[in-house]
Coordinates of C-alpha atoms in Angstrom, one line a residue:
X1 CA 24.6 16.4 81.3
X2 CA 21.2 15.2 80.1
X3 CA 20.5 14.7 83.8
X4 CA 20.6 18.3 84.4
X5 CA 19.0 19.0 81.4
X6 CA 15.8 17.6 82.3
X7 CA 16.1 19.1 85.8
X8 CA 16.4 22.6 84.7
X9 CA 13.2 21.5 82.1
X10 CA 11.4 20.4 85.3
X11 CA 12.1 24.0 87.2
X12 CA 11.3 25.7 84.0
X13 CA 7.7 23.7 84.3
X14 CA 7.7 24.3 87.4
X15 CA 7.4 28.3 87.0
X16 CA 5.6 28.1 84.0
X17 CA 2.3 26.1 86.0
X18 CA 3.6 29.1 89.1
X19 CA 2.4 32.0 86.6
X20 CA -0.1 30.3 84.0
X21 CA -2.5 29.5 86.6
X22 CA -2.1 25.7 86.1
X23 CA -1.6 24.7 89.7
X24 CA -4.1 22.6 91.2
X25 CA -6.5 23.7 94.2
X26 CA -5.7 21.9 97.4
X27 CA -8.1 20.1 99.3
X28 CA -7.9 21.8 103.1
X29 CA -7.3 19.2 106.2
X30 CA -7.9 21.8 108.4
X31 CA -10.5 25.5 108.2
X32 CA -8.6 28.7 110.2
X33 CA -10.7 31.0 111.7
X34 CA -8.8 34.3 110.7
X35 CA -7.9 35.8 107.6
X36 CA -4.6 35.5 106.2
X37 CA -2.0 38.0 107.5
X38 CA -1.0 39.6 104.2
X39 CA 1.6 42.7 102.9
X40 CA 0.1 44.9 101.5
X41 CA -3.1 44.7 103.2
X42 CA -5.2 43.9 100.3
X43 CA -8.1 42.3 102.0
X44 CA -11.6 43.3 101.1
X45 CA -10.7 46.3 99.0
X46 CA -12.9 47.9 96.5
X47 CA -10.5 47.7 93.1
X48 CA -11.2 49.6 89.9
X49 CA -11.8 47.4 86.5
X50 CA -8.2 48.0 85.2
X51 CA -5.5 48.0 87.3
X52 CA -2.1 46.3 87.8
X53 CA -2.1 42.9 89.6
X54 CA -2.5 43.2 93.6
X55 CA 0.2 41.0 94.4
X56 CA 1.4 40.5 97.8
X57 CA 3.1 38.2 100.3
X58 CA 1.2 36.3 102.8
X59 CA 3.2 36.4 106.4
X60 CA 3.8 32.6 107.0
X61 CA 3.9 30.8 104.0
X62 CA 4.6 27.4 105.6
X63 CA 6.5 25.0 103.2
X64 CA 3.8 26.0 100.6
X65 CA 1.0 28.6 99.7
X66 CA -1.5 28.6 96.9
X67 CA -3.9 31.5 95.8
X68 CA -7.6 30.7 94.0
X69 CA -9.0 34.1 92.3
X70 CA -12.2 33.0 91.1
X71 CA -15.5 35.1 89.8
X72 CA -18.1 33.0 88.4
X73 CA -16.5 30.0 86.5
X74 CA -13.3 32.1 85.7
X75 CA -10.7 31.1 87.8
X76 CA -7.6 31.6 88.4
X77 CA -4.9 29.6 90.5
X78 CA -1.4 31.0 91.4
X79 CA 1.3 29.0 94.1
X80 CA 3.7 31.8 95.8
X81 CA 7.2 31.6 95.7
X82 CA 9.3 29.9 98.3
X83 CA 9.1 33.8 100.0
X84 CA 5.9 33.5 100.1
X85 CA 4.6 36.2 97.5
X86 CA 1.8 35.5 95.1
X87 CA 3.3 36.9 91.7
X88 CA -0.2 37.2 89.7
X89 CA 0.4 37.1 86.0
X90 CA -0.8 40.4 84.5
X91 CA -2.3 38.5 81.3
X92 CA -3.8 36.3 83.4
X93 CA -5.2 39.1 86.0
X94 CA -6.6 41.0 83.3
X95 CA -8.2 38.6 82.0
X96 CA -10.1 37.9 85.5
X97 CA -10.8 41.4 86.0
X98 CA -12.5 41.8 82.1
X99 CA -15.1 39.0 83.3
X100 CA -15.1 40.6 87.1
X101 CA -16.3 44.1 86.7
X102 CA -19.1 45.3 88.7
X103 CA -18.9 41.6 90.7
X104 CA -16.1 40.1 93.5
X105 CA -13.1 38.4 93.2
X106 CA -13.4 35.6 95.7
X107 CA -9.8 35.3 97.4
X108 CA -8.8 32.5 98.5
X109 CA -5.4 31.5 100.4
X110 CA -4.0 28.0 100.9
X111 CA -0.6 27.3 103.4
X112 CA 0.9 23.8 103.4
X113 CA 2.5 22.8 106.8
X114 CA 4.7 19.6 106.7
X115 CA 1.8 17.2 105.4
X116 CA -1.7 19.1 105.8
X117 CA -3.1 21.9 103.5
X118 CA -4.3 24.9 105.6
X119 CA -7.5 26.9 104.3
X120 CA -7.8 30.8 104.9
X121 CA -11.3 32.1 105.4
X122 CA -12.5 34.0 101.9
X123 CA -11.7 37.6 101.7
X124 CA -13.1 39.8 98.6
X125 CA -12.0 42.5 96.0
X126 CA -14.6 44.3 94.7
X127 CA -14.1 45.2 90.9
X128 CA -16.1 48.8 90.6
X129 CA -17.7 49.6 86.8
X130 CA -16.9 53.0 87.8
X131 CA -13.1 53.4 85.9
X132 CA -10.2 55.4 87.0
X133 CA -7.5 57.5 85.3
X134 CA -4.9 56.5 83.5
X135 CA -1.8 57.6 85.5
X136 CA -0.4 59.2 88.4
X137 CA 1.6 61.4 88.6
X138 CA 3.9 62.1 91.9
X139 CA 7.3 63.5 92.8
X140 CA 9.7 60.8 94.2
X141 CA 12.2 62.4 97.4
X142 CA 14.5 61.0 100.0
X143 CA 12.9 61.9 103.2
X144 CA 16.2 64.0 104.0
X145 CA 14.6 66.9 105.6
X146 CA 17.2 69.5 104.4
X147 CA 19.7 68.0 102.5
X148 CA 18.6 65.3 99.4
X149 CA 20.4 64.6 96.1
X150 CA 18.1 63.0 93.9
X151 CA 14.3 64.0 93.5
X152 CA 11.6 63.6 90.4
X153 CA 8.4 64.2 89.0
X154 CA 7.1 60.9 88.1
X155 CA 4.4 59.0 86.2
X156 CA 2.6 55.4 86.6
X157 CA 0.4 53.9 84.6
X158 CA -1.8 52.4 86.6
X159 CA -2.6 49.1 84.9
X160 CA 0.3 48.1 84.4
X161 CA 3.7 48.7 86.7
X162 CA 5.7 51.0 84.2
X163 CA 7.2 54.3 85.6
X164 CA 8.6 57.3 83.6
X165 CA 10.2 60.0 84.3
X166 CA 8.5 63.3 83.5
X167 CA 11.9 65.6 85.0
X168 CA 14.3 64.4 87.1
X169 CA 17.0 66.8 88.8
X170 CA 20.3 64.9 87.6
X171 CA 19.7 66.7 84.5
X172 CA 18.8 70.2 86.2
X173 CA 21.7 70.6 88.6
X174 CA 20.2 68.4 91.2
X175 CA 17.8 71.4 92.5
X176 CA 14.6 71.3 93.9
X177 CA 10.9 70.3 91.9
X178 CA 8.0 70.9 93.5
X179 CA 3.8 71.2 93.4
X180 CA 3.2 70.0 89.9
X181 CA -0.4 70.5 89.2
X182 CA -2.6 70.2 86.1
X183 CA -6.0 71.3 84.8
X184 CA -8.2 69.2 84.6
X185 CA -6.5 66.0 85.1
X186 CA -5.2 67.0 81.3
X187 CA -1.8 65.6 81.0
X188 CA -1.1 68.4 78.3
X189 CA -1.6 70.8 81.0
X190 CA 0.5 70.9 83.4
X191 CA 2.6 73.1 86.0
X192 CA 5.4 72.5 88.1
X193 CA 8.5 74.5 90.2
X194 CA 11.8 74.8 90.6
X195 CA 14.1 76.3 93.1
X196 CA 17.4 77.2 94.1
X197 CA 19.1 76.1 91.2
X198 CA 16.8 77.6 87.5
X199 CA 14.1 78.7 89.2
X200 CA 11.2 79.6 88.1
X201 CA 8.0 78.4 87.2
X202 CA 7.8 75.4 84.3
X203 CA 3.9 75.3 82.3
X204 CA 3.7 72.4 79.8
X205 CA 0.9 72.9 76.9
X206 CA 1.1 69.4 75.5
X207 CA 5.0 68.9 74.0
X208 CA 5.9 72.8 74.4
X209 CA 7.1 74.4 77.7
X210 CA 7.5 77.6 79.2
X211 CA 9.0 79.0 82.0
X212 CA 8.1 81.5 84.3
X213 CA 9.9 84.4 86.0
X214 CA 8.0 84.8 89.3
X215 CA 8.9 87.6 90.8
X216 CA 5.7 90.5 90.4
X217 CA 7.4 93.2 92.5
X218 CA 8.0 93.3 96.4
X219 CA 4.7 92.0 97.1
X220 CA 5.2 88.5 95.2
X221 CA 8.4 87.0 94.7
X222 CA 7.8 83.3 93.9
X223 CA 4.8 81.5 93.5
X224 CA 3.6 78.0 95.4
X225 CA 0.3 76.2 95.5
X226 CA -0.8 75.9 92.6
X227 CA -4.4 75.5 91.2
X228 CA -6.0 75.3 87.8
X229 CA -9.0 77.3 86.7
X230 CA -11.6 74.9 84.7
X231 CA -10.8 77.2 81.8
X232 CA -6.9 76.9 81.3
X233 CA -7.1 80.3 81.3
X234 CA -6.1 81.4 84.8
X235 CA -4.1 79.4 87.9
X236 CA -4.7 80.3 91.3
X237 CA -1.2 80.3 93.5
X238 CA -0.2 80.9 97.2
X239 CA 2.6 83.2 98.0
X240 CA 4.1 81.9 100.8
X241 CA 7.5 82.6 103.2
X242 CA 7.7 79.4 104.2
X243 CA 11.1 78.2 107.2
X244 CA 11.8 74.7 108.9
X245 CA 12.1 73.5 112.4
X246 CA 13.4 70.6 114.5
X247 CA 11.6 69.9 117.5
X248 CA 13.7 68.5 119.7
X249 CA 11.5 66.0 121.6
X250 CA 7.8 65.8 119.8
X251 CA 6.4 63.0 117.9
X252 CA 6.4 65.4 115.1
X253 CA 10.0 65.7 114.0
X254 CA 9.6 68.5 111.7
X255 CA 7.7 71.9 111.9
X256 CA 7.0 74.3 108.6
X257 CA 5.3 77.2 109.0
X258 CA 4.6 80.1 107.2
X259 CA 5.9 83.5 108.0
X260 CA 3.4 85.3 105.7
X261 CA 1.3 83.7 102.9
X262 CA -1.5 85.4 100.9
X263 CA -3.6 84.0 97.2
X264 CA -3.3 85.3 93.9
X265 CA -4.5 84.1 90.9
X266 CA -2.0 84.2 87.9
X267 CA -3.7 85.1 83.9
X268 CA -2.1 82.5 81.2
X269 CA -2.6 84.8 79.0
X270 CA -1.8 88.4 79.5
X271 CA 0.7 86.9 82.3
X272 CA -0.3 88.8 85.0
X273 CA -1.0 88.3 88.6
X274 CA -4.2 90.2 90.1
X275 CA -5.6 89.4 93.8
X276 CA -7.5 91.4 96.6
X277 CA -7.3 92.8 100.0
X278 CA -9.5 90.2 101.2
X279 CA -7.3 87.2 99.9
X280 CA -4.0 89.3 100.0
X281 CA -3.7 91.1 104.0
X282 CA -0.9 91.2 106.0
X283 CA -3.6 90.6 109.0
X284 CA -3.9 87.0 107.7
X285 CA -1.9 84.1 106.6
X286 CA -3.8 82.9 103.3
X287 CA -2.8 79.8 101.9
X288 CA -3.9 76.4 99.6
X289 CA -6.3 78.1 96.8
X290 CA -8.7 75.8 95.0
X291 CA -11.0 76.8 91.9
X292 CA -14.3 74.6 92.1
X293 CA -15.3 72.9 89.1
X294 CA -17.4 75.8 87.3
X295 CA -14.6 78.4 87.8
X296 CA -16.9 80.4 90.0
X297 CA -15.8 79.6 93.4
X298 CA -12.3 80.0 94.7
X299 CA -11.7 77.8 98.1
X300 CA -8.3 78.8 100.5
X301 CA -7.7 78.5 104.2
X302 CA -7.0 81.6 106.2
X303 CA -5.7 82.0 110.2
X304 CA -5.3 84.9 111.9
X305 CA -1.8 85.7 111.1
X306 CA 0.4 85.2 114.8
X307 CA 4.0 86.0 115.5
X308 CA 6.4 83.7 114.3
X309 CA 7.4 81.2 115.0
X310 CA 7.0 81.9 118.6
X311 CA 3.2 81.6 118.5
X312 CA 3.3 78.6 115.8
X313 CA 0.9 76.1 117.6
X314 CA -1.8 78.7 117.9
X315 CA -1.9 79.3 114.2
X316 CA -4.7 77.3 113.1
X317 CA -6.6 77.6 109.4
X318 CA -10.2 77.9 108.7
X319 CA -11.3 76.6 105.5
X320 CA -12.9 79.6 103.4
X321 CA -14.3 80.5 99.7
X322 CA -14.8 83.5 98.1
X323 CA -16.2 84.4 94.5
X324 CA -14.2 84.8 91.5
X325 CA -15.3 86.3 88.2
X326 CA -13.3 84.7 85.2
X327 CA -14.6 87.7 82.6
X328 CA -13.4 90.8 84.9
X329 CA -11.4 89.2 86.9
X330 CA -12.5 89.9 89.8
X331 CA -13.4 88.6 93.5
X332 CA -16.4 88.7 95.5
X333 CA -16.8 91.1 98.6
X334 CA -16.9 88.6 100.9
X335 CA -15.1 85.0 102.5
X336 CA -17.5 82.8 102.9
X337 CA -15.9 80.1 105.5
X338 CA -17.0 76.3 105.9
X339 CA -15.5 75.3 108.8
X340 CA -14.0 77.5 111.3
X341 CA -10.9 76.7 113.6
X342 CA -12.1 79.3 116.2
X343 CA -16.2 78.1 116.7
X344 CA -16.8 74.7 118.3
X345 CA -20.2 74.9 116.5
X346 CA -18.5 71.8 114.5
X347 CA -20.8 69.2 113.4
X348 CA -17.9 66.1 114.8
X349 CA -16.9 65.8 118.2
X350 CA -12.7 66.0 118.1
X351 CA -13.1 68.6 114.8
X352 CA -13.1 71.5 117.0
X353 CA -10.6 74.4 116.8
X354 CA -8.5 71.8 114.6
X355 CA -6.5 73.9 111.6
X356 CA -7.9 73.0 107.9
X357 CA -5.1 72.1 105.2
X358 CA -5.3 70.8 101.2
X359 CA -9.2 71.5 100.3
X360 CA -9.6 69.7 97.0
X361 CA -13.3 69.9 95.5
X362 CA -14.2 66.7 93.7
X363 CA -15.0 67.5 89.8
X364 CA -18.7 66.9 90.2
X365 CA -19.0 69.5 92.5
X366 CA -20.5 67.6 95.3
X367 CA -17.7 67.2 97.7
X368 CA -14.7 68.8 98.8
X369 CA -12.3 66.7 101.1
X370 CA -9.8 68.7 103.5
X371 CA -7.1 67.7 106.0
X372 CA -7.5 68.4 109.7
X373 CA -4.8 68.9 112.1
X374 CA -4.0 70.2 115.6
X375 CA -2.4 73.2 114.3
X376 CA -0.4 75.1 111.2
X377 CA -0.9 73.6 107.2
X378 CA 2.1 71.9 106.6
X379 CA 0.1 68.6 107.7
X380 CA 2.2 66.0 106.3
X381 CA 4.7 65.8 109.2
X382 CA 1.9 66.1 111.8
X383 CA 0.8 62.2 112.7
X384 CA -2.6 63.9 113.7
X385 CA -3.5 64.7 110.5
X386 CA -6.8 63.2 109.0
X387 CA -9.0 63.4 106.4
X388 CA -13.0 65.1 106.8
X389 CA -15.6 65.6 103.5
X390 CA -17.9 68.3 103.0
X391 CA -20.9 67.5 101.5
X392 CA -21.2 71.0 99.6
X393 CA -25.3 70.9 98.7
X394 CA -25.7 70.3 102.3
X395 CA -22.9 71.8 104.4
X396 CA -22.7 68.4 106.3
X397 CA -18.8 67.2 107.5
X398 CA -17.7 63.8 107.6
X399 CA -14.4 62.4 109.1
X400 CA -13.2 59.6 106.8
X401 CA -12.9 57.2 109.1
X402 CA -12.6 54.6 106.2
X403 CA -9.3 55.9 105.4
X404 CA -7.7 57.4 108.6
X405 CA -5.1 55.6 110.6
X406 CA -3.2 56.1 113.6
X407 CA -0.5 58.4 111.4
X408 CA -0.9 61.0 108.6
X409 CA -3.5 61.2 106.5
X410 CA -2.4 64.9 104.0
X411 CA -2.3 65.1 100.4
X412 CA -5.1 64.1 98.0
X413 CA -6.9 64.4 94.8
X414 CA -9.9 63.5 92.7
X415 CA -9.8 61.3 89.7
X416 CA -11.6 63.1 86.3
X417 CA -14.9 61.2 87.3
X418 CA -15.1 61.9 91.6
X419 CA -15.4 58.1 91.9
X420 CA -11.6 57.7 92.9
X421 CA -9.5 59.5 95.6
X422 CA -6.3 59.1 95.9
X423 CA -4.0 60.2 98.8
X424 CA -0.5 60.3 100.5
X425 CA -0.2 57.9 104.3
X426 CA 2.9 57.3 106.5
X427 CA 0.3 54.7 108.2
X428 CA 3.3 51.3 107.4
X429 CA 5.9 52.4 108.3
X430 CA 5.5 56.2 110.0
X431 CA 8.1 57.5 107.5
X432 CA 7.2 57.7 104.2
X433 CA 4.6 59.0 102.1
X434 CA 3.1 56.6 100.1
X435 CA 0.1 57.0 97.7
X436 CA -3.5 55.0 98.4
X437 CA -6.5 54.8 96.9
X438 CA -9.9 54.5 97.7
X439 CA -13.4 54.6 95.9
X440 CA -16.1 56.6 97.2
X441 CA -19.7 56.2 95.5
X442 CA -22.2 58.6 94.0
X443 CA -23.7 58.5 97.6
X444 CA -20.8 58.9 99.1
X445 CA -19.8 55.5 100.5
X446 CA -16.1 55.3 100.7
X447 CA -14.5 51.6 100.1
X448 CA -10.8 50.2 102.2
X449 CA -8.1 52.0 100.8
X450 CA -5.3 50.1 99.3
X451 CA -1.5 51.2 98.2
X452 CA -0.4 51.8 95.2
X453 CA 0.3 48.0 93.5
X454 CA 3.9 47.3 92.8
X455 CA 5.4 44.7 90.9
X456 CA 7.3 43.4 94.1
X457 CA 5.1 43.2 96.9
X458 CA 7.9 44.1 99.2
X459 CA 8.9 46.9 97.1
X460 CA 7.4 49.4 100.5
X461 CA 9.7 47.6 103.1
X462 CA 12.9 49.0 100.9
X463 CA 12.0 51.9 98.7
X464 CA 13.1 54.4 100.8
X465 CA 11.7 57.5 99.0
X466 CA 8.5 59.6 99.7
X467 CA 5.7 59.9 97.6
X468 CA 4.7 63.2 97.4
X469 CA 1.6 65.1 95.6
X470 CA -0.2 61.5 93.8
X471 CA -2.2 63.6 91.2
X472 CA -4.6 61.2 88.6
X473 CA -3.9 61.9 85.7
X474 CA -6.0 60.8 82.1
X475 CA -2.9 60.1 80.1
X476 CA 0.3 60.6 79.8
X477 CA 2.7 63.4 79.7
X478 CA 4.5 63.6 76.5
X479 CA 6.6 66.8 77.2
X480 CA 10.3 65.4 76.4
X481 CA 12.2 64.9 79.4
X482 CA 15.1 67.0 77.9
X483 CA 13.3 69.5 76.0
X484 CA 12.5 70.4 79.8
X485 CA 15.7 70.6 81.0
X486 CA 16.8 73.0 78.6
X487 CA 14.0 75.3 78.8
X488 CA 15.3 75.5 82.5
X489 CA 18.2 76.6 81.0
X490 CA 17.1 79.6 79.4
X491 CA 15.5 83.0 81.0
X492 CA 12.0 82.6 82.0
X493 CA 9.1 85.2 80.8
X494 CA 8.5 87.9 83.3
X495 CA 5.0 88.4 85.0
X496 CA 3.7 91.7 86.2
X497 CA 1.0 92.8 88.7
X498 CA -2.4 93.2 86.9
X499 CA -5.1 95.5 88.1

């Protein structure tokens, strides 16, 4: 008995010297050449000052593995488990990181095969001064295609690893949530969707909710992309008839398309909807609204409008502006287009007569980053997709090679202070959506994206949901979960077509 006392004592130490950072720093028999192979790909990625631990699991552990995380004379040593993952101790990270901002984070990997200690070449996390939001926010969905059962609207802090719920459909008859948005990165301001089953349209003004009857007449009968106007005051939508298609035989499994899709931009508070011929025409497929930063500017993409769906991969989008006036609510008398998907007088080679998708300007007003694809705006199942910047004092377009892969690139957004992007890739696994980030300078330099730190670092091989829609978010959304639920429960105020 007291034998296996003082065993289960010496395990017990054992972990403790594991996650205090008490284990000692081997001395290498033998330098490798290449970097450790480790998942998730964490090497050389520019990190903001807070942030939960990167922990991840390095490929062949051998019979043992040891970490050193050192900046300066802080240091920080961490052995793996007998898997092979390196569990950093949050207390213990954050206190590296306090005494690391604005320097690197020298990473350093020891393996242990049989008798001789192994030593990885150094790789580097940069810890920017510039910080990032709080939370983000994302809707959580089996990649079912048609048929799903549970779906979410969720929020992360990013610091740490702790997810909430902000609705969940178990306690909304299992229907469909969709394109939450907010203004301003405020999390007291806030829209979202449901369908099928309560529909309507859900705004949140800190703990109060309404909801939102839609339908405006023939011409608008439900409401989709969202965007907020700086103000509060008004929200930009697309109305959109959307369907879904198998391909039979194409690397892209799934086609949406649009059978007709115009913009409208919805008044908070005389509830009322009010657009324009040149936004609105049934000569165009409009789509994927976006209110720059002063309000003044509203950004969509437009294609000629084709017949569908037998001429669906010749739709393609340009990405266009046009002016908006928040005081008369009114447009300007002409589009304005940035890049066109019918000229090949496109600054790239490879960007030509692509189809623009998502423009999202960042809050500073400098830059507005877009997805690119062969054809249509449902980008997300199309493996071409990838992500260009407009520089918009300039008019110059970048493709982000920093952050492409070899699969789909779609969904993004800016942090509150344009130094943080964060976006949806199927690049692991060519499945799911999952969220990375990436910081891009005041110049414009764009860093290694990196996922979305989990508190297992296998957590991507078997969560087998979709991140969809990563939003940044300043705090957190304090909207109870079931004062939501019953809201959807009652009948939602009606909107009417404004003038």
């Amino acid at each position: 008995m007291k034998n296996a006392i003082l065993f289960h004592i010496f395990l017990l130490c054992i972990c403790c010297m594991a996650c205090t950072g008490t284990t000692k720093e081997p001395v290498a028999d033998v330098t490798l050449d290449e970097l450790p192979s480790i998942f998730p790909d964490y090497a050389d990625v520019t990190i903001p000052p807070h942030i939960a631990p990167l922990r991840f699991r390095l490929s062949e552990p051998g019979d043992e593995a040891i970490a050193v995380l050192s900046c300066g004379n802080e240091k920080m040593i961490t052995a793996a488990s007998t898997d092979g993952q390196f569990l950093f101790p949050e207390k213990e990270w954050n206190k590296l990181l306090d005494k690391a901002v604005g320097k690197d984070i020298d990473v350093k990997v020891y393996r242990r095969e049989k008798n001789e200690w192994q030593s990885y070449p150094t790789f580097l996390w940069h810890v920017s001064a510039d910080p990032i939001d709080e939370y983000l926010v994302y809707r959580l969905i089996e990649p079912g295609y048609e048929l799903w059962n549970k779906m979410g609207i969720y929020q992360r802090h990013i610091t740490d690893y702790e997810q909430t719920p902000i609705i969940e459909n178990s306690l909304t008859n299992h229907n469909c949530m969709n394109c939450h948005s907010f203004c301003r990165q405020d999390p007291e301001k806030m829209l979202f969707h449901m369908r099928a089953e309560l529909p309507g349209t859900y705004i949140i003004n800190g703990k109060s909710v309404e909801k939102l009857d839609t339908k405006a007449g023939e011409k608008v009968q439900s409401l989709v992309y969202p965007s907020w106007h700086p103000s509060g005051n008004f929200v930009a939508f697309s109305v959109n008839n959307t369907r879904q298609a198998f391909h039979m035989n194409d690397k892209n499994r799934i086609e949406v398309y649009d059978l007709s899709s115009d913009v409208v931009v919805y008044d908070v508070n005389k509830h009322e909807v009010v657009t324009d011929s040149l936004i609105f025409s049934d000569k165009a497929f409009e789509t994927f609204p976006t209110f720059s930063p002063d309000g003044k500017t509203l950004y969509f993409c437009s294609a000629q409008a084709k017949e569908i769906p037998k001429d669906f991969k010749s739709v393609k989008y340009s990405l266009c502006s046009i002016s908006f006036d928040p005081e008369t609510r009114r447009f300007g008398h002409q589009v304005d287009t940035l890049y066109s998907s019918e000229q090949a007088t496109v600054q790239i080679t490879g960007a030509e007569h692509k189809s623009a998708s998502f423009p999202r300007v960042s809050p500073d007003g400098k830059q507005l980053v877009f997805t690119l694809s062969e054809y249509g705006n449902f980008s997300i199942w199309h493996k071409d997709a990838d992500l260009y910047r407009i520089d918009l004092d300039s008019g110059v377009m970048h493709r982000m090679d920093e952050v492409n892969s070899d699969d789909v690139e779609s969904y993004h957004s800016w942090s509150s202070n344009s130094r943080w992007l964060v976006f949806s890739s199927r690049r692991i696994d060519g499945l799911y959506t999952r969220p990375y980030l990436v910081h891009i300078d005041e110049n414009g330099k764009t860093g290694k994206p990196f996922v979305l730190p989990q508190e297992d670092p296998d957590f991507y091989s078997h969560f087998m949901f979709s991140y969809n829609i990563p939003e940044f978010v300043k705090g957190k959304v304090e909207a109870e979960v079931h004062t939501i639920a019953d809201t959807a429960r009652k009948p939602g105020n009606r909107i009417r077509m404004g003038e």
